[in-house]
Coordinates of C-alpha atoms in Angstrom, one line a residue:
X6 CA 0.0 0.0 0.0
X7 CA 1.2 3.5 -0.7
X8 CA 0.2 4.6 2.8
X9 CA 2.8 2.2 4.3
X10 CA 5.4 3.5 1.9
X11 CA 4.6 7.1 2.6
X12 CA 4.8 6.6 6.4
X13 CA 7.7 4.2 6.5
X14 CA 10.4 5.8 8.5
X15 CA 13.5 3.7 9.1
X16 CA 15.0 2.8 12.5
X17 CA 17.5 5.0 14.1
X18 CA 21.0 3.6 14.2
X19 CA 21.6 4.6 17.8
X20 CA 18.5 3.3 19.6
X21 CA 16.8 1.0 17.1
X22 CA 13.5 2.8 17.9
X23 CA 11.4 3.3 14.7
X24 CA 11.4 6.9 13.9
X25 CA 7.7 7.1 13.2
X26 CA 7.0 6.2 16.8
X27 CA 8.9 9.3 17.7
X28 CA 6.9 11.2 15.1
X29 CA 3.6 10.2 16.7
X30 CA 4.7 11.9 19.9
X31 CA 5.4 15.2 18.1
X32 CA 3.6 17.8 16.1
X33 CA 4.2 16.8 12.5
X34 CA 4.7 19.6 10.0
X35 CA 4.6 18.7 6.3
X36 CA 6.2 20.9 3.6
X37 CA 5.8 20.3 -0.2
X38 CA 8.2 20.8 -3.0
X39 CA 7.2 20.4 -6.7
X40 CA 9.7 20.0 -9.6
X41 CA 9.1 22.6 -12.3
X42 CA 12.1 21.8 -14.4
X43 CA 12.2 21.4 -18.2
X44 CA 12.8 17.7 -18.1
X45 CA 9.0 17.3 -17.3
X46 CA 8.2 18.5 -20.8
X47 CA 6.6 21.6 -22.3
X48 CA 3.3 22.2 -20.4
X49 CA 1.6 23.0 -23.8
X50 CA 2.2 19.4 -24.9
X51 CA -0.1 16.5 -23.9
X52 CA 3.1 14.5 -23.3
X53 CA 4.2 16.8 -20.5
X54 CA 3.8 15.7 -16.9
X55 CA 2.8 19.3 -16.3
X56 CA 0.4 19.4 -19.2
X57 CA -2.0 22.4 -19.0
X58 CA -4.8 20.3 -20.2
X59 CA -8.3 21.5 -21.2
X60 CA -9.9 19.3 -18.4
X61 CA -7.4 20.5 -15.8
X62 CA -5.7 17.2 -15.1
X63 CA -2.1 16.1 -15.4
X64 CA 0.2 13.6 -13.6
X65 CA 1.6 16.1 -11.1
X66 CA -1.9 17.2 -10.1
X67 CA -3.0 13.6 -9.7
X68 CA 0.0 12.9 -7.5
X69 CA -0.5 16.0 -5.4
X70 CA -4.2 15.3 -4.9
X71 CA -3.8 11.5 -4.2
X72 CA -0.8 11.8 -1.9
X73 CA -2.1 14.9 -0.3
X74 CA -5.3 13.2 0.8
X75 CA -3.1 10.8 2.7
X76 CA -0.7 13.2 4.3
X77 CA -3.0 16.0 5.3
X78 CA -4.5 13.9 8.2
X79 CA -1.0 13.6 9.6
X80 CA -0.4 17.4 9.8
X81 CA -1.1 19.4 12.9
X82 CA -3.0 22.2 11.3
X83 CA -3.4 21.2 7.7
X84 CA -1.6 24.4 6.6
X85 CA 1.2 23.4 4.1
X86 CA 4.1 25.5 3.0
X87 CA 4.2 24.6 -0.7
X88 CA 7.2 25.5 -2.9
X89 CA 8.3 25.0 -6.5
X90 CA 11.9 24.6 -7.8
X91 CA 13.7 24.7 -11.1
X92 CA 11.5 27.3 -12.9
X93 CA 12.0 30.8 -14.2
X94 CA 9.6 33.0 -12.2
X95 CA 8.2 36.5 -12.8
X96 CA 8.9 39.3 -12.9
X97 CA 12.7 39.0 -13.4
X98 CA 12.5 35.5 -14.9
X99 CA 15.4 34.2 -12.9
X100 CA 15.7 30.5 -12.1
X101 CA 14.5 29.8 -8.5
X102 CA 15.2 26.6 -6.6
X103 CA 12.8 27.5 -3.8
X104 CA 9.8 29.7 -4.5
X105 CA 6.4 29.7 -2.9
X106 CA 3.8 28.4 -5.3
X107 CA 1.4 31.1 -4.2
X108 CA 4.1 33.7 -4.9
X109 CA 3.8 35.0 -1.3
X110 CA 7.2 34.6 0.4
X111 CA 5.9 35.9 3.7
X112 CA 3.1 33.4 3.8
X113 CA 3.7 30.4 1.6
X114 CA 1.0 28.3 3.4
X115 CA -1.8 26.5 1.6
X116 CA -5.0 25.5 3.3
X117 CA -5.1 21.7 3.0
X118 CA -4.6 19.7 -0.2
X119 CA -7.2 21.8 -1.9
X120 CA -5.1 24.9 -1.3
X121 CA -2.0 23.2 -2.7
X122 CA -3.9 22.2 -5.8
X123 CA -5.3 25.7 -6.3
X124 CA -1.8 27.2 -5.8
X125 CA -0.4 24.8 -8.4
X126 CA -3.1 25.5 -10.9
X127 CA -2.5 29.2 -10.6
X128 CA 1.3 29.0 -10.6
X129 CA 1.9 26.7 -13.6
X130 CA 0.7 29.1 -16.3
X131 CA 2.7 32.0 -14.8
X132 CA 6.2 30.3 -14.8
X133 CA 8.6 28.8 -17.3
X134 CA 9.9 25.3 -16.7
X135 CA 13.7 25.4 -16.8
X136 CA 16.5 23.9 -14.7
X137 CA 18.8 22.6 -13.4
X138 CA 17.0 20.2 -11.1
X139 CA 18.5 20.9 -7.6
X140 CA 17.0 19.2 -4.6
X141 CA 19.5 20.5 -2.0
X142 CA 18.1 24.1 -1.6
X143 CA 14.7 22.9 -0.6
X144 CA 16.1 20.2 1.7
X145 CA 18.3 22.7 3.4
X146 CA 15.4 25.1 3.7
X147 CA 13.3 22.6 5.6
X148 CA 16.4 21.5 7.6
X149 CA 16.9 25.0 8.9
X150 CA 13.4 24.9 10.4
X151 CA 14.0 21.5 11.9
X152 CA 17.3 22.7 13.4
X153 CA 15.6 25.7 14.9
X154 CA 12.8 23.5 16.4
X155 CA 15.4 21.6 18.4
X156 CA 16.3 24.8 20.2
X157 CA 12.7 25.6 21.2
X158 CA 11.2 24.7 24.6
X159 CA 7.8 24.1 23.2
X160 CA 6.2 20.8 22.0
X161 CA 8.4 18.6 19.9
X162 CA 8.1 19.2 16.1
X163 CA 8.9 16.8 13.3
X164 CA 9.2 18.0 9.7
X165 CA 8.4 15.9 6.6
X166 CA 9.3 17.2 3.2
X167 CA 7.3 15.8 0.3
X168 CA 9.1 16.2 -3.0
X169 CA 7.2 15.4 -6.2
X170 CA 9.5 15.0 -9.2
X171 CA 10.2 13.3 -12.5
X172 CA 13.4 11.8 -11.0
X173 CA 16.0 13.8 -12.9
X174 CA 18.5 15.4 -10.5
X175 CA 21.4 17.7 -11.2
X176 CA 23.0 18.3 -7.8
X177 CA 23.3 14.7 -6.6
X178 CA 26.4 15.3 -4.5
X179 CA 25.0 18.4 -2.8
X180 CA 21.7 16.5 -2.2
X181 CA 23.6 13.6 -0.6
X182 CA 25.4 16.1 1.7
X183 CA 22.1 17.8 2.6
X184 CA 20.4 14.5 3.4
X185 CA 23.3 13.3 5.6
X186 CA 23.2 16.6 7.5
X187 CA 19.4 16.4 7.9
X188 CA 19.6 12.9 9.2
X189 CA 20.7 14.4 12.6
X190 CA 17.5 16.5 12.7
X191 CA 13.8 15.7 13.4
X192 CA 13.1 15.5 9.7
X193 CA 12.2 13.0 7.0
X194 CA 11.9 13.2 3.2
X195 CA 9.4 11.5 1.0
X196 CA 10.1 11.6 -2.8
X197 CA 7.2 10.7 -5.1
X198 CA 8.4 10.0 -8.6
X199 CA 5.9 10.8 -11.4
X200 CA 6.2 9.6 -15.0
X201 CA 8.2 6.7 -16.2
X202 CA 11.7 7.9 -16.3
X203 CA 14.8 6.4 -14.8
X204 CA 14.4 6.6 -11.0
X205 CA 17.8 5.1 -10.1
X206 CA 19.1 8.3 -8.5
X207 CA 15.9 8.5 -6.3
X208 CA 16.4 4.8 -5.3
X209 CA 20.0 5.6 -4.5
X210 CA 19.0 8.5 -2.2
X211 CA 16.5 6.2 -0.6
X212 CA 19.4 4.3 0.8
X213 CA 17.5 1.0 1.2
X214 CA 20.5 -0.8 -0.3
X215 CA 22.8 0.5 2.4
X216 CA 23.5 3.7 4.4
X217 CA 23.6 6.8 2.3
X218 CA 27.0 8.6 2.4
X219 CA 28.0 12.1 1.6
X220 CA 30.6 12.7 -1.1
X221 CA 33.2 12.9 1.7
X222 CA 32.2 9.5 3.1
X223 CA 30.1 10.7 6.1
X224 CA 27.3 8.2 6.8
X225 CA 23.7 9.3 7.4
X226 CA 22.9 8.4 11.0
X227 CA 19.3 7.6 10.0
X228 CA 17.6 6.5 6.8
X229 CA 15.3 9.6 6.4
X230 CA 14.4 9.2 2.7
X231 CA 11.6 7.1 1.3
X232 CA 11.1 7.0 -2.5
X233 CA 7.7 6.1 -3.9
X234 CA 7.2 5.5 -7.7
X235 CA 3.7 7.0 -8.1
X236 CA 2.5 4.9 -11.0
X237 CA 3.4 1.7 -9.2
X238 CA 1.2 2.5 -6.2
X239 CA -1.5 4.9 -7.4
X240 CA -4.0 2.1 -7.8
X241 CA -3.7 1.3 -4.1
X242 CA -4.9 4.8 -3.1
X243 CA -8.4 5.3 -1.8
X244 CA -10.2 7.1 -4.7
X245 CA -11.8 10.4 -4.0
X246 CA -13.6 12.9 -6.3
X247 CA -10.9 14.8 -8.1
X248 CA -11.4 18.6 -8.4
X249 CA -10.9 18.8 -12.2
X250 CA -11.4 22.3 -13.6
X251 CA -9.4 24.4 -16.1
X252 CA -6.1 26.1 -15.1
X253 CA -6.0 29.7 -14.2
X254 CA -5.4 32.0 -17.2

C-alpha cells in the first residue's frame, strides 16, 4: 500500500526505535516541493507531466491530490508551505530553486490539499519550466526549520518534506550532503516519482541498499528518505472525487 510507503520511517541507528514512533509523539509539519524543471516536458504538450490540459488534469496534479489526501491527516493544522523549484519565475524570470507556489514569500502556506492544488493551478501558467534540477536548496530550507525547532522549549516538532519529481536530478552530490546533514534532525523526506523515467538516482537517495554517504564519506545516522514511484502505487490509493477544472489564465 502506498500509505505504508509514505509513512515508512526507518529505525535510528543509535536506539533502534522506529522513527515514526517518535513522530507520533510530536507535532508533524509537512512541507511540499514540486519539480518545475524542463525535463518534465513543455506544459503545452499532452506528453508533458505538467500538461496544461483542457480538463485541468495532469500527472503532477493527480499525484498532489492523491498523496495529499493521505498526508493531510498527519499534519497538525493542515496548513502546508508549498514550494516549487527549477523554474524561471516572474517578474525578473530568474531561475529559482525555492519559490512559494502562491508567490507569497511571507506566507507560503496553503490550506489543505485543496489549497495546494489551487496554488499549483494558478502557478503553472505563470512560470517557465527550466532547470537545473536541484534538490539540495529545498532540503536545506526545511532542515533550517528542523534545526531551529530543536532549540525551542515548546512541544516537539517533526518535519516531513514531500518532493514530487520526475526523478531527474542535477545536484546529486549536494543533495547527498544535505540528506546526511538532515539525518541528525527531526526530519524525513518522501520523494514521489511521477512519470516513467529512470528513477535510479531516487532509489540511491532512498538508501535501502545501504546507508547513504555524503561525497566525503560521512554516513547518514538515519535513513530519512523514502522513495515512492507513483505509477506503481497509485491504484492502491483510496479514490476520492478529483477537483478537475481548467487552469487559471
